[in-house]
């Protein structure tokens, strides 16, 4: 993995939503790989990974709204990126119930604006659009969802992301295939519930836990029996980078790499919220939680997981850090970020992850032989 990702060195990369949690981690990683990173997003929240790492001094930072087509179009044309990672979004389920109009405008129309800007550029470009596992029509069944399963979404956030997937598929079929396929390479990526250091978003379980533990308060867990595919934020980001560089550099069979990809954890990392909180408390060293089930709370999924066969067979991507390691890395980050250079702390975890991935990759080769579509 580390070898192929070195191909990002010197590349002009645009990240929308770079001030958000995942966008900041991705921008730090790209900068570490030697890419020239450009960011387009709303201003960061005061308490954010973007601010605590002073990321605005590390990359080209521009504050803009993806709903503003003219501003976005002018910026993309001025940057002339080789690849765009589109992460800008309204990412919260519970907030989407209060602000559905904003959620659809940002998520759907923002994605439409990015694709329209790309459609009118007369040059080669790779685009990775980040959606979510919640874009599937969730049947609450025990089987993992595949990339060709139906889109859906109960709440406005999930529904908006399902709409994005239909939009992306339409643009791929209508504009970015055939003669245009060699010019614009478009893929969407769907991940599970990501956790990691530097997330302070409202109504997310890890930030809620850390805030309560740091304040010596009980952790209120509103849905302890819901099961989620927990994964460290670096896991799907590594998949996005791997897919992006393959699309950018591969000259044959490129059409197999366009479309949708799942990047989820191993099935053993599908754990209940209660199990996650237990593990966080154990890693923290102290703390208790109480069941704060809200009978009249807005609907949230109880059971959801992904299959990752496509990512394995076409990219040789597999998750590396198991559930315990994921929680350990997350809690360790929060414990140490105020004592250390936060940017260095992030880079250390990135280097550790890359090493773990490479070791896992070699193990797979030794055990199963070279895959049909190797990543390196």
mmCIF file of N, CA and C in Angstrom, residues 10 12 62 68 73 91 98 114 133 176 191 228 248 262 278 288-289 299 303 319 339 372:
data_model
loop_
_atom_site.group_PDB
_atom_site.id
_atom_site.type_symbol
_atom_site.label_atom_id
_atom_site.label_comp_id
_atom_site.label_asym_id
_atom_site.label_seq_id
_atom_site.Cartn_x
_atom_site.Cartn_y
_atom_site.Cartn_z
ATOM 1 N N UNK A 10 3.505 14.993 -5.451
ATOM 2 C CA UNK A 10 3.483 16.001 -6.502
ATOM 3 C C UNK A 10 2.142 16.166 -7.195
ATOM 4 N N UNK A 12 -1.747 17.192 -7.744
ATOM 5 C CA UNK A 12 -2.632 18.266 -7.301
ATOM 6 C C UNK A 12 -3.971 17.644 -6.910
ATOM 7 N N UNK A 62 -9.243 27.103 1.429
ATOM 8 C CA UNK A 62 -10.206 28.072 0.888
ATOM 9 C C UNK A 62 -11.561 27.799 1.520
ATOM 10 N N UNK A 68 -22.752 26.831 -3.590
ATOM 11 C CA UNK A 68 -22.487 28.004 -4.436
ATOM 12 C C UNK A 68 -21.765 27.531 -5.690
ATOM 13 N N UNK A 73 -17.137 26.346 -8.980
ATOM 14 C CA UNK A 73 -16.644 26.164 -10.338
ATOM 15 C C UNK A 73 -15.370 26.978 -10.573
ATOM 16 N N UNK A 91 -23.281 15.722 7.827
ATOM 17 C CA UNK A 91 -23.062 14.306 8.104
ATOM 18 C C UNK A 91 -23.832 13.705 9.276
ATOM 19 N N UNK A 98 -33.918 17.760 12.124
ATOM 20 C CA UNK A 98 -34.246 19.158 12.417
ATOM 21 C C UNK A 98 -34.082 20.055 11.195
ATOM 22 N N UNK A 114 -20.578 19.634 -7.819
ATOM 23 C CA UNK A 114 -19.239 19.098 -8.091
ATOM 24 C C UNK A 114 -19.223 18.372 -9.435
ATOM 25 N N UNK A 133 -22.560 4.042 4.413
ATOM 26 C CA UNK A 133 -23.280 2.773 4.455
ATOM 27 C C UNK A 133 -24.770 2.984 4.667
ATOM 28 N N UNK A 176 -19.967 10.028 -18.182
ATOM 29 C CA UNK A 176 -18.592 9.615 -17.923
ATOM 30 C C UNK A 176 -18.321 8.178 -18.337
ATOM 31 N N UNK A 191 -18.645 3.810 3.567
ATOM 32 C CA UNK A 191 -17.967 3.266 4.744
ATOM 33 C C UNK A 191 -18.938 3.124 5.898
ATOM 34 N N UNK A 228 -23.279 -1.621 15.008
ATOM 35 C CA UNK A 228 -22.680 -0.807 13.948
ATOM 36 C C UNK A 228 -21.361 -1.429 13.493
ATOM 37 N N UNK A 248 -6.419 6.974 -11.072
ATOM 38 C CA UNK A 248 -5.592 8.039 -11.641
ATOM 39 C C UNK A 248 -4.487 7.500 -12.533
ATOM 40 N N UNK A 262 -17.630 -0.514 -1.305
ATOM 41 C CA UNK A 262 -17.772 -0.545 0.145
ATOM 42 C C UNK A 262 -16.397 -0.666 0.799
ATOM 43 N N UNK A 278 -18.186 0.157 26.556
ATOM 44 C CA UNK A 278 -17.438 -0.637 27.539
ATOM 45 C C UNK A 278 -15.942 -0.616 27.231
ATOM 46 N N UNK A 288 -18.246 5.207 33.949
ATOM 47 C CA UNK A 288 -19.424 4.346 33.893
ATOM 48 C C UNK A 288 -20.400 4.925 32.883
ATOM 49 N N UNK A 289 -21.280 4.052 32.378
ATOM 50 C CA UNK A 289 -22.316 4.550 31.483
ATOM 51 C C UNK A 289 -23.671 4.026 31.915
ATOM 52 N N UNK A 299 -36.001 7.802 14.540
ATOM 53 C CA UNK A 299 -35.556 6.473 14.114
ATOM 54 C C UNK A 299 -34.076 6.478 13.756
ATOM 55 N N UNK A 303 -29.329 -2.415 12.971
ATOM 56 C CA UNK A 303 -28.414 -3.426 12.463
ATOM 57 C C UNK A 303 -27.990 -3.040 11.053
ATOM 58 N N UNK A 319 -9.444 -4.564 5.824
ATOM 59 C CA UNK A 319 -9.239 -3.819 7.071
ATOM 60 C C UNK A 319 -8.070 -4.405 7.846
ATOM 61 N N UNK A 339 -1.044 16.981 25.114
ATOM 62 C CA UNK A 339 0.317 16.888 25.617
ATOM 63 C C UNK A 339 1.347 16.871 24.491
ATOM 64 N N UNK A 372 -5.787 -11.645 -8.063
ATOM 65 C CA UNK A 372 -6.005 -11.418 -9.495
ATOM 66 C C UNK A 372 -5.820 -9.961 -9.861
#
